[in-house]
Amino acid sequence: MAKFILKRILYMLVVLFCVITLTFFLVHSIPGDPITSMVQDLPIETRDLYLQKYGFDQPLIVQYVKFIQQLLTGDLGQSLRYPGRQVVDIVANYAPVSGIIGGIALAIGFAVGILLGIIAALNRNRWPDRLVMVLALLGTTIPTFVFAAVLQYVFTVTVPLFPTTGWGTWGHLVLPVACMCVGPLASYARYMRSSVLDITNQDFILTAEAKGVSSFRIVSRHIFRNSFLPCITMICTSIAGIFSGSFIIESIFAIPGLGKYFISAINDRDYSVVLGLNIIFTGTYILSILVCDILLAIIDPRIRIAEEN
Amino acid sequence: MKRKLSLLLALMMMVTLFAGCNKALQNPDENMNNNNDNKEQGQTSDGKDTNQYLNVYLSAEPSVLDVARFVGVVDRNMFFNVLEPLTRIENGEVVGAGAESWDISDDGLTYTFHLRENYWTDGQKVTAQDYITALQRQCDPNNAFPHVSDYNTIENFVAISSGEADVSTLGASAPDENTLVLKLNAPNVALLSSTDFFPDRADIAEKYGDTLGTEASNMMCCGPYTLESWTHNSQLVLTKNDKYWDADSFDIQKVTMLIIPDSNAQLASLENGSLDYLGVSTPEYVEKFQARDDMDEMMLSSARTSMVIFNCEDSVFSNEKVRQAFSLALDRDALAEVITNGTATPAYSLVPPDCQVGNLNFRENVEEPLTALAKEVDDPKALLIEGMQELGLGDDPSKLTVKFAWGATTAQARTYSELYQQLWQEALGCTVELEFNDSATHQSNVNAGNFQMASMSWGANYEPQFQLSRWSTEAGGQSRWKNAEYVSLVTEASQTSDEQKRLELYGQAEELLIKEAAIAPVYFMASRRFYYSYVNGLNANTFDTTSFKGVYTSGR
């Protein structure tokens, strides 16, 4: 097991390094520079001074080596668009905000989605199944921004129940969470449905039925447990994704999360923020895949044995 | 056993997730909820509400509230609320603010400001040294101050910022704590109206270092308001500064500034009263708000000129007649009507109607040069053919293909630029190709001269000098239009204190720029502001930097 984990961690580091290198050169290859996107028309001397201060006047490869050296000391640098803000602080302050909305939305989406999926599968081709599948289809196809705009208008203008925008009270959470849980809810429902149907057709269910096991026991002990396994893979990667936030939802509801920072950093050519956030997102994502692999290896001995051979 | 372990691990992941989240939710201050303000509302005898507050819209997150490192116009505007500049513009006139009065030497090179008695929120007096500190930090090469401005005329400011001179040689001194003396390299008529001279505390700058002005707690205020809280990317709350020298003269006690990036969310916020006023351009919403009894509207000039920039170093657009033809071929009425829904005014000149030359309004005294040019030229197409022949490109415009670059990639940008394309192609018979880039790429292409025609807009300052000097640089501005006469006119104007003479010089410069068609002005931008009728005293003077002075609510 230790060897398995060690190998995985090694892979992880290689992937992370490749992503960092690739992002660095990609970001610097976009036309434009931070100073041009901030201030329209500067005299050449002023611009040169600025570029000099941040070392952008040096050859790209020198900048890259410096960046890696800095990274090894754990320093992700400072934002260019927002002077004085450390990238590490930006993550520490705003990842939890994205996390809370994404986390609640994922939890609701996961729980309700799984439940609806089971109900749909057990009532296959009857009205509950059709209803759930139509709703799931709508949930996956309606774009978030449409859904968010409608919810915002209905619940803040027509029937003013919740604050329009902002952050700070539980009331501010309701609409963004509602918008964000629709997607996962729909996909978990569809995923769980097919997974349950798959298991229901297995021989061991037939055996259980033949032995006279009660149908409640069949569902709860045999079907649910087995069909739940593939969902672990999905939830692990989704958890990593929630901290990166949603640009659309954060913009519409003016939520101080990470998603907005990330997108605007690209538009602003804020190199250090784009790189720093990307390293962190990639890191958490890879880490969650590792956790997922370990979990699956623990649960399912077949994987472990296959890996060890 | 292993199953239980895995379950435990999964559970732990969820628990740590929510533990972190709960902290995040508690973090922002309680003032987030605007409804807190809606306590029992009474009125004083003069009809003003007893509880004076405003909820306003802020277009973007401020970058950093440090006078030596700030980035954009949002930051600059915030300084007028929380700091006290030497001068402000009130109802279109320059008035004393941090300075009570000033003397200008006869040669226009020495400005002596006599400061007013004003205090920082920690009780310390605002001194002349504080204003010098700001200038010293702005020219410190380590701060890489990304602006070019009227500071540049202060003695040695440029030399210090490029590391060629020591900061002690800066032309700013304080004979005593209430007197500030600025020495200039050359006379600068825009010095007082630029109103950008803010005070800055050396001890505070040293205390917070890099984090100065990144949080509400990491700065010191001395303006009409203090920054009470700053929830990044969400909102800022200003509360009235009772220590401010002019605190008795204005009513609004608290201003909540909401940062709302999404336009639908902005409109919904105005509609349900979360915002007290907002600029609206969406036609459906304009109609909707006009129909409401509890709202009024006002037109606000943006003091900004939307234009097409020609690259005068390009093989085709190096020809003046070609540029003139392209400028004259635009139907500015149609463009203003379609693109801005009729809020903008068609422009036949560079300088918008808001600009002043001392007490004289520029536009009222100077005719728009393009109107005269249009009278001279009957047919832009014939002019284009003449230009093409001069260039040796033949006499068939249908063989000419040019490119028009646009600095946005939205669906709107496509519709609008297609209108330009259509107008040019119909009037001139040539082919116009369109190119779309995001704003940063567009800017860098234009600055590098990598374009033929580009869409652009330039804001104006109080004095026309600011806009006009964009084309008097060594490179000839973004148009790469090098004209020695123009440069000398603009330079002479900015050193001429006589208003009538200065106005004439500006006028001659503008005429050159427009008639030689370095740019084609298209329209003067404006916005339509809707506000609830209980808001009184909103200012329509574009250049005013009066914070929320003069505004009050009545009958909220």
PDB file of C-alpha atoms in Angstrom, chain A residues 62-292:
ATOM      1  CA  VAL A  62      15.327  34.037 -16.759  1.00  0.00           C
ATOM      2  CA  GLN A  63      11.922  35.039 -15.455  1.00  0.00           C
ATOM      3  CA  TYR A  64      10.938  31.382 -15.417  1.00  0.00           C
ATOM      4  CA  VAL A  65      13.970  30.304 -13.373  1.00  0.00           C
ATOM      5  CA  LYS A  66      13.338  33.151 -10.931  1.00  0.00           C
ATOM      6  CA  PHE A  67       9.718  32.170 -10.655  1.00  0.00           C
ATOM      7  CA  ILE A  68      10.555  28.542  -9.888  1.00  0.00           C
ATOM      8  CA  GLN A  69      13.139  29.581  -7.295  1.00  0.00           C
ATOM      9  CA  GLN A  70      10.584  31.833  -5.654  1.00  0.00           C
ATOM     10  CA  LEU A  71       8.008  29.071  -5.787  1.00  0.00           C
ATOM     11  CA  LEU A  72      10.319  26.624  -4.024  1.00  0.00           C
ATOM     12  CA  THR A  73      10.484  29.003  -1.066  1.00  0.00           C
ATOM     13  CA  GLY A  74       6.681  28.862  -0.930  1.00  0.00           C
ATOM     14  CA  ASP A  75       6.200  32.421  -2.235  1.00  0.00           C
ATOM     15  CA  LEU A  76       3.511  32.801  -4.884  1.00  0.00           C
ATOM     16  CA  GLY A  77       4.193  36.509  -5.293  1.00  0.00           C
ATOM     17  CA  GLN A  78       2.048  39.601  -5.270  1.00  0.00           C
ATOM     18  CA  SER A  79      -0.857  40.629  -7.454  1.00  0.00           C
ATOM     19  CA  LEU A  80       0.030  43.170 -10.145  1.00  0.00           C
ATOM     20  CA  ARG A  81      -3.461  44.503 -10.623  1.00  0.00           C
ATOM     21  CA  TYR A  82      -4.053  44.784  -6.876  1.00  0.00           C
ATOM     22  CA  PRO A  83      -0.672  45.888  -5.481  1.00  0.00           C
ATOM     23  CA  GLY A  84      -0.005  44.756  -1.926  1.00  0.00           C
ATOM     24  CA  ARG A  85      -2.171  41.650  -2.050  1.00  0.00           C
ATOM     25  CA  GLN A  86      -0.240  38.406  -1.700  1.00  0.00           C
ATOM     26  CA  VAL A  87      -1.571  35.571  -3.851  1.00  0.00           C
ATOM     27  CA  VAL A  88      -1.442  33.305  -0.793  1.00  0.00           C
ATOM     28  CA  ASP A  89      -3.657  35.736   1.131  1.00  0.00           C
ATOM     29  CA  ILE A  90      -6.078  36.034  -1.757  1.00  0.00           C
ATOM     30  CA  VAL A  91      -6.518  32.266  -1.668  1.00  0.00           C
ATOM     31  CA  ALA A  92      -6.751  32.128   2.118  1.00  0.00           C
ATOM     32  CA  ASN A  93      -9.399  34.869   2.218  1.00  0.00           C
ATOM     33  CA  TYR A  94     -11.585  34.018  -0.740  1.00  0.00           C
ATOM     34  CA  ALA A  95     -11.329  30.258  -1.221  1.00  0.00           C
ATOM     35  CA  PRO A  96     -13.505  29.692   1.870  1.00  0.00           C
ATOM     36  CA  VAL A  97     -16.164  31.998   0.430  1.00  0.00           C
ATOM     37  CA  SER A  98     -16.294  30.006  -2.800  1.00  0.00           C
ATOM     38  CA  GLY A  99     -15.995  26.856  -0.687  1.00  0.00           C
ATOM     39  CA  ILE A 100     -19.037  27.528   1.424  1.00  0.00           C
ATOM     40  CA  ILE A 101     -21.329  28.171  -1.533  1.00  0.00           C
ATOM     41  CA  GLY A 102     -19.880  25.351  -3.609  1.00  0.00           C
ATOM     42  CA  GLY A 103     -19.814  23.022  -0.588  1.00  0.00           C
ATOM     43  CA  ILE A 104     -23.427  23.503   0.402  1.00  0.00           C
ATOM     44  CA  ALA A 105     -24.545  23.343  -3.205  1.00  0.00           C
ATOM     45  CA  LEU A 106     -22.571  20.144  -3.740  1.00  0.00           C
ATOM     46  CA  ALA A 107     -23.889  18.566  -0.529  1.00  0.00           C
ATOM     47  CA  ILE A 108     -27.491  19.351  -1.442  1.00  0.00           C
ATOM     48  CA  GLY A 109     -26.966  18.370  -5.071  1.00  0.00           C
ATOM     49  CA  PHE A 110     -25.306  15.128  -4.039  1.00  0.00           C
ATOM     50  CA  ALA A 111     -27.862  14.073  -1.407  1.00  0.00           C
ATOM     51  CA  VAL A 112     -30.964  15.038  -3.345  1.00  0.00           C
ATOM     52  CA  GLY A 113     -29.514  13.858  -6.650  1.00  0.00           C
ATOM     53  CA  ILE A 114     -28.670  10.405  -5.275  1.00  0.00           C
ATOM     54  CA  LEU A 115     -32.116  10.113  -3.723  1.00  0.00           C
ATOM     55  CA  LEU A 116     -33.906  11.138  -6.910  1.00  0.00           C
ATOM     56  CA  GLY A 117     -31.700   8.801  -8.935  1.00  0.00           C
ATOM     57  CA  ILE A 118     -32.671   5.818  -6.779  1.00  0.00           C
ATOM     58  CA  ILE A 119     -36.356   6.736  -6.871  1.00  0.00           C
ATOM     59  CA  ALA A 120     -36.197   7.071 -10.647  1.00  0.00           C
ATOM     60  CA  ALA A 121     -34.416   3.746 -11.096  1.00  0.00           C
ATOM     61  CA  LEU A 122     -36.773   1.837  -8.840  1.00  0.00           C
ATOM     62  CA  ASN A 123     -39.747   3.269 -10.694  1.00  0.00           C
ATOM     63  CA  ARG A 124     -38.270   2.700 -14.081  1.00  0.00           C
ATOM     64  CA  ASN A 125     -40.474   3.860 -16.973  1.00  0.00           C
ATOM     65  CA  ARG A 126     -43.220   4.972 -14.628  1.00  0.00           C
ATOM     66  CA  TRP A 127     -44.129   8.629 -13.995  1.00  0.00           C
ATOM     67  CA  PRO A 128     -41.635   9.325 -11.142  1.00  0.00           C
ATOM     68  CA  ASP A 129     -38.829   8.159 -13.423  1.00  0.00           C
ATOM     69  CA  ARG A 130     -40.015  10.315 -16.309  1.00  0.00           C
ATOM     70  CA  LEU A 131     -40.487  13.347 -14.066  1.00  0.00           C
ATOM     71  CA  VAL A 132     -37.034  13.041 -12.542  1.00  0.00           C
ATOM     72  CA  MET A 133     -35.400  12.537 -15.924  1.00  0.00           C
ATOM     73  CA  VAL A 134     -37.158  15.539 -17.477  1.00  0.00           C
ATOM     74  CA  LEU A 135     -36.120  17.694 -14.517  1.00  0.00           C
ATOM     75  CA  ALA A 136     -32.557  16.369 -14.731  1.00  0.00           C
ATOM     76  CA  LEU A 137     -32.461  17.131 -18.423  1.00  0.00           C
ATOM     77  CA  LEU A 138     -33.622  20.690 -17.782  1.00  0.00           C
ATOM     78  CA  GLY A 139     -31.117  21.015 -14.947  1.00  0.00           C
ATOM     79  CA  THR A 140     -28.185  20.073 -17.134  1.00  0.00           C
ATOM     80  CA  THR A 141     -29.257  22.050 -20.190  1.00  0.00           C
ATOM     81  CA  ILE A 142     -30.423  25.406 -18.796  1.00  0.00           C
ATOM     82  CA  PRO A 143     -27.319  27.599 -18.512  1.00  0.00           C
ATOM     83  CA  THR A 144     -26.510  28.761 -14.972  1.00  0.00           C
ATOM     84  CA  PHE A 145     -26.631  32.432 -15.894  1.00  0.00           C
ATOM     85  CA  VAL A 146     -30.173  32.147 -17.237  1.00  0.00           C
ATOM     86  CA  PHE A 147     -31.294  30.287 -14.149  1.00  0.00           C
ATOM     87  CA  ALA A 148     -29.514  32.791 -11.879  1.00  0.00           C
ATOM     88  CA  ALA A 149     -30.964  35.834 -13.640  1.00  0.00           C
ATOM     89  CA  VAL A 150     -34.495  34.416 -13.401  1.00  0.00           C
ATOM     90  CA  LEU A 151     -34.141  33.462  -9.727  1.00  0.00           C
ATOM     91  CA  GLN A 152     -32.634  36.833  -8.918  1.00  0.00           C
ATOM     92  CA  TYR A 153     -35.420  38.725 -10.615  1.00  0.00           C
ATOM     93  CA  VAL A 154     -38.218  36.644  -9.107  1.00  0.00           C
ATOM     94  CA  PHE A 155     -36.937  36.526  -5.535  1.00  0.00           C
ATOM     95  CA  THR A 156     -35.473  40.002  -5.196  1.00  0.00           C
ATOM     96  CA  VAL A 157     -37.705  42.165  -7.379  1.00  0.00           C
ATOM     97  CA  THR A 158     -41.074  40.469  -7.887  1.00  0.00           C
ATOM     98  CA  VAL A 159     -41.187  38.873  -4.430  1.00  0.00           C
ATOM     99  CA  PRO A 160     -38.364  40.506  -2.474  1.00  0.00           C
ATOM    100  CA  LEU A 161     -37.480  37.667  -0.115  1.00  0.00           C
ATOM    101  CA  PHE A 162     -33.700  37.731  -0.356  1.00  0.00           C
ATOM    102  CA  PRO A 163     -30.960  40.370  -0.760  1.00  0.00           C
ATOM    103  CA  THR A 164     -30.101  41.039  -4.424  1.00  0.00           C
ATOM    104  CA  THR A 165     -26.344  40.904  -4.148  1.00  0.00           C
ATOM    105  CA  GLY A 166     -23.625  40.795  -1.534  1.00  0.00           C
ATOM    106  CA  TRP A 167     -22.319  38.547   1.152  1.00  0.00           C
ATOM    107  CA  GLY A 168     -22.475  38.201   4.920  1.00  0.00           C
ATOM    108  CA  THR A 169     -25.783  36.738   6.092  1.00  0.00           C
ATOM    109  CA  TRP A 170     -27.429  33.370   5.549  1.00  0.00           C
ATOM    110  CA  GLY A 171     -29.990  35.138   3.351  1.00  0.00           C
ATOM    111  CA  HIS A 172     -27.225  35.980   0.890  1.00  0.00           C
ATOM    112  CA  LEU A 173     -26.523  32.276   0.484  1.00  0.00           C
ATOM    113  CA  VAL A 174     -29.916  31.033  -0.624  1.00  0.00           C
ATOM    114  CA  LEU A 175     -30.058  32.118  -4.270  1.00  0.00           C
ATOM    115  CA  PRO A 176     -26.440  31.396  -5.250  1.00  0.00           C
ATOM    116  CA  VAL A 177     -26.604  27.981  -3.606  1.00  0.00           C
ATOM    117  CA  ALA A 178     -29.897  27.235  -5.342  1.00  0.00           C
ATOM    118  CA  CYS A 179     -28.346  28.113  -8.693  1.00  0.00           C
ATOM    119  CA  MET A 180     -25.217  26.134  -8.107  1.00  0.00           C
ATOM    120  CA  CYS A 181     -26.795  22.922  -6.841  1.00  0.00           C
ATOM    121  CA  VAL A 182     -28.992  22.453  -9.910  1.00  0.00           C
ATOM    122  CA  GLY A 183     -26.189  21.214 -12.125  1.00  0.00           C
ATOM    123  CA  PRO A 184     -24.676  18.618  -9.748  1.00  0.00           C
ATOM    124  CA  LEU A 185     -28.144  17.557  -8.627  1.00  0.00           C
ATOM    125  CA  ALA A 186     -29.182  16.768 -12.162  1.00  0.00           C
ATOM    126  CA  SER A 187     -26.012  14.915 -13.075  1.00  0.00           C
ATOM    127  CA  TYR A 188     -25.939  12.881  -9.849  1.00  0.00           C
ATOM    128  CA  ALA A 189     -29.560  11.899 -10.394  1.00  0.00           C
ATOM    129  CA  ARG A 190     -28.844  10.668 -13.906  1.00  0.00           C
ATOM    130  CA  TYR A 191     -25.633   8.970 -12.860  1.00  0.00           C
ATOM    131  CA  MET A 192     -27.168   7.218  -9.865  1.00  0.00           C
ATOM    132  CA  ARG A 193     -30.142   6.072 -11.892  1.00  0.00           C
ATOM    133  CA  SER A 194     -28.047   4.271 -14.456  1.00  0.00           C
ATOM    134  CA  SER A 195     -25.758   2.897 -11.778  1.00  0.00           C
ATOM    135  CA  VAL A 196     -28.710   1.458  -9.822  1.00  0.00           C
ATOM    136  CA  LEU A 197     -30.222  -0.019 -12.967  1.00  0.00           C
ATOM    137  CA  ASP A 198     -26.888  -1.646 -13.705  1.00  0.00           C
ATOM    138  CA  ILE A 199     -26.713  -3.294 -10.298  1.00  0.00           C
ATOM    139  CA  THR A 200     -30.360  -4.357 -10.347  1.00  0.00           C
ATOM    140  CA  ASN A 201     -29.645  -6.539 -13.374  1.00  0.00           C
ATOM    141  CA  GLN A 202     -26.761  -8.338 -11.651  1.00  0.00           C
ATOM    142  CA  ASP A 203     -27.041 -11.990 -10.729  1.00  0.00           C
ATOM    143  CA  PHE A 204     -26.536 -11.475  -7.007  1.00  0.00           C
ATOM    144  CA  ILE A 205     -29.675  -9.385  -6.781  1.00  0.00           C
ATOM    145  CA  LEU A 206     -31.588 -12.202  -8.442  1.00  0.00           C
ATOM    146  CA  THR A 207     -30.051 -14.576  -5.894  1.00  0.00           C
ATOM    147  CA  ALA A 208     -31.097 -12.358  -3.024  1.00  0.00           C
ATOM    148  CA  GLU A 209     -34.626 -12.127  -4.399  1.00  0.00           C
ATOM    149  CA  ALA A 210     -34.736 -15.907  -4.845  1.00  0.00           C
ATOM    150  CA  LYS A 211     -33.660 -16.376  -1.264  1.00  0.00           C
ATOM    151  CA  GLY A 212     -36.649 -14.308  -0.198  1.00  0.00           C
ATOM    152  CA  VAL A 213     -34.811 -11.236   1.101  1.00  0.00           C
ATOM    153  CA  SER A 214     -37.193  -8.326   1.696  1.00  0.00           C
ATOM    154  CA  SER A 215     -37.160  -5.700  -1.021  1.00  0.00           C
ATOM    155  CA  PHE A 216     -36.214  -2.936   1.441  1.00  0.00           C
ATOM    156  CA  ARG A 217     -33.173  -4.950   2.463  1.00  0.00           C
ATOM    157  CA  ILE A 218     -32.236  -5.608  -1.154  1.00  0.00           C
ATOM    158  CA  VAL A 219     -32.329  -1.900  -1.941  1.00  0.00           C
ATOM    159  CA  SER A 220     -30.558  -0.676   1.167  1.00  0.00           C
ATOM    160  CA  ARG A 221     -27.887  -3.383   1.542  1.00  0.00           C
ATOM    161  CA  HIS A 222     -27.203  -4.649  -1.921  1.00  0.00           C
ATOM    162  CA  ILE A 223     -28.247  -2.132  -4.521  1.00  0.00           C
ATOM    163  CA  PHE A 224     -27.431   1.153  -2.765  1.00  0.00           C
ATOM    164  CA  ARG A 225     -24.032   0.102  -1.513  1.00  0.00           C
ATOM    165  CA  ASN A 226     -22.802  -1.243  -4.811  1.00  0.00           C
ATOM    166  CA  SER A 227     -24.199   1.462  -6.994  1.00  0.00           C
ATOM    167  CA  PHE A 228     -22.752   4.111  -4.706  1.00  0.00           C
ATOM    168  CA  LEU A 229     -19.157   3.110  -5.428  1.00  0.00           C
ATOM    169  CA  PRO A 230     -18.720   4.939  -8.776  1.00  0.00           C
ATOM    170  CA  CYS A 231     -20.144   8.091  -7.231  1.00  0.00           C
ATOM    171  CA  ILE A 232     -17.123   8.353  -4.943  1.00  0.00           C
ATOM    172  CA  THR A 233     -14.936   9.113  -7.927  1.00  0.00           C
ATOM    173  CA  MET A 234     -17.268  11.899  -8.912  1.00  0.00           C
ATOM    174  CA  ILE A 235     -17.614  13.485  -5.499  1.00  0.00           C
ATOM    175  CA  CYS A 236     -13.861  13.590  -4.859  1.00  0.00           C
ATOM    176  CA  THR A 237     -13.116  15.604  -7.954  1.00  0.00           C
ATOM    177  CA  SER A 238     -16.165  17.815  -7.364  1.00  0.00           C
ATOM    178  CA  ILE A 239     -14.924  18.701  -3.886  1.00  0.00           C
ATOM    179  CA  ALA A 240     -11.668  19.950  -5.382  1.00  0.00           C
ATOM    180  CA  GLY A 241     -13.637  22.065  -7.839  1.00  0.00           C
ATOM    181  CA  ILE A 242     -15.747  23.946  -5.316  1.00  0.00           C
ATOM    182  CA  PHE A 243     -12.908  26.127  -4.059  1.00  0.00           C
ATOM    183  CA  SER A 244     -12.205  27.452  -7.517  1.00  0.00           C
ATOM    184  CA  GLY A 245     -15.672  28.990  -7.418  1.00  0.00           C
ATOM    185  CA  SER A 246     -17.989  29.966 -10.196  1.00  0.00           C
ATOM    186  CA  PHE A 247     -17.229  33.116 -12.131  1.00  0.00           C
ATOM    187  CA  ILE A 248     -20.809  33.502 -13.362  1.00  0.00           C
ATOM    188  CA  ILE A 249     -22.548  33.053 -10.028  1.00  0.00           C
ATOM    189  CA  GLU A 250     -20.006  35.196  -8.205  1.00  0.00           C
ATOM    190  CA  SER A 251     -20.437  37.992 -10.742  1.00  0.00           C
ATOM    191  CA  ILE A 252     -24.225  37.921 -10.770  1.00  0.00           C
ATOM    192  CA  PHE A 253     -24.585  37.891  -6.978  1.00  0.00           C
ATOM    193  CA  ALA A 254     -21.455  40.019  -6.292  1.00  0.00           C
ATOM    194  CA  ILE A 255     -19.915  37.350  -4.086  1.00  0.00           C
ATOM    195  CA  PRO A 256     -16.294  37.893  -3.025  1.00  0.00           C
ATOM    196  CA  GLY A 257     -15.048  34.477  -4.124  1.00  0.00           C
ATOM    197  CA  LEU A 258     -12.064  33.115  -6.015  1.00  0.00           C
ATOM    198  CA  GLY A 259     -13.782  32.489  -9.348  1.00  0.00           C
ATOM    199  CA  LYS A 260     -14.072  36.177 -10.117  1.00  0.00           C
ATOM    200  CA  TYR A 261     -10.432  36.785  -9.213  1.00  0.00           C
ATOM    201  CA  PHE A 262      -9.264  34.042 -11.519  1.00  0.00           C
ATOM    202  CA  ILE A 263     -11.112  35.201 -14.624  1.00  0.00           C
ATOM    203  CA  SER A 264     -10.426  38.893 -14.173  1.00  0.00           C
ATOM    204  CA  ALA A 265      -6.756  38.096 -13.522  1.00  0.00           C
ATOM    205  CA  ILE A 266      -6.527  36.599 -17.002  1.00  0.00           C
ATOM    206  CA  ASN A 267      -8.152  39.662 -18.562  1.00  0.00           C
ATOM    207  CA  ASP A 268      -5.882  41.961 -16.555  1.00  0.00           C
ATOM    208  CA  ARG A 269      -2.761  39.941 -17.451  1.00  0.00           C
ATOM    209  CA  ASP A 270      -2.133  39.652 -13.716  1.00  0.00           C
ATOM    210  CA  TYR A 271       0.536  36.976 -14.237  1.00  0.00           C
ATOM    211  CA  SER A 272       1.262  36.154 -10.618  1.00  0.00           C
ATOM    212  CA  VAL A 273      -2.397  35.701  -9.686  1.00  0.00           C
ATOM    213  CA  VAL A 274      -3.144  33.517 -12.717  1.00  0.00           C
ATOM    214  CA  LEU A 275      -0.094  31.352 -11.997  1.00  0.00           C
ATOM    215  CA  GLY A 276      -0.610  31.203  -8.237  1.00  0.00           C
ATOM    216  CA  LEU A 277      -4.281  30.312  -8.460  1.00  0.00           C
ATOM    217  CA  ASN A 278      -3.623  27.777 -11.171  1.00  0.00           C
ATOM    218  CA  ILE A 279      -0.978  26.044  -9.054  1.00  0.00           C
ATOM    219  CA  ILE A 280      -3.345  25.862  -6.138  1.00  0.00           C
ATOM    220  CA  PHE A 281      -6.306  24.655  -8.188  1.00  0.00           C
ATOM    221  CA  THR A 282      -4.180  22.021  -9.904  1.00  0.00           C
ATOM    222  CA  GLY A 283      -2.699  20.984  -6.559  1.00  0.00           C
ATOM    223  CA  THR A 284      -6.047  20.483  -4.869  1.00  0.00           C
ATOM    224  CA  TYR A 285      -7.418  18.681  -7.886  1.00  0.00           C
ATOM    225  CA  ILE A 286      -4.531  16.234  -8.083  1.00  0.00           C
ATOM    226  CA  LEU A 287      -4.644  15.757  -4.331  1.00  0.00           C
ATOM    227  CA  SER A 288      -8.327  14.910  -4.439  1.00  0.00           C
ATOM    228  CA  ILE A 289      -7.698  12.355  -7.144  1.00  0.00           C
ATOM    229  CA  LEU A 290      -5.038  10.817  -4.917  1.00  0.00           C
ATOM    230  CA  VAL A 291      -7.432  10.684  -1.961  1.00  0.00           C
ATOM    231  CA  CYS A 292     -10.027   9.171  -4.248  1.00  0.00           C
TER     232      CYS A 292
END
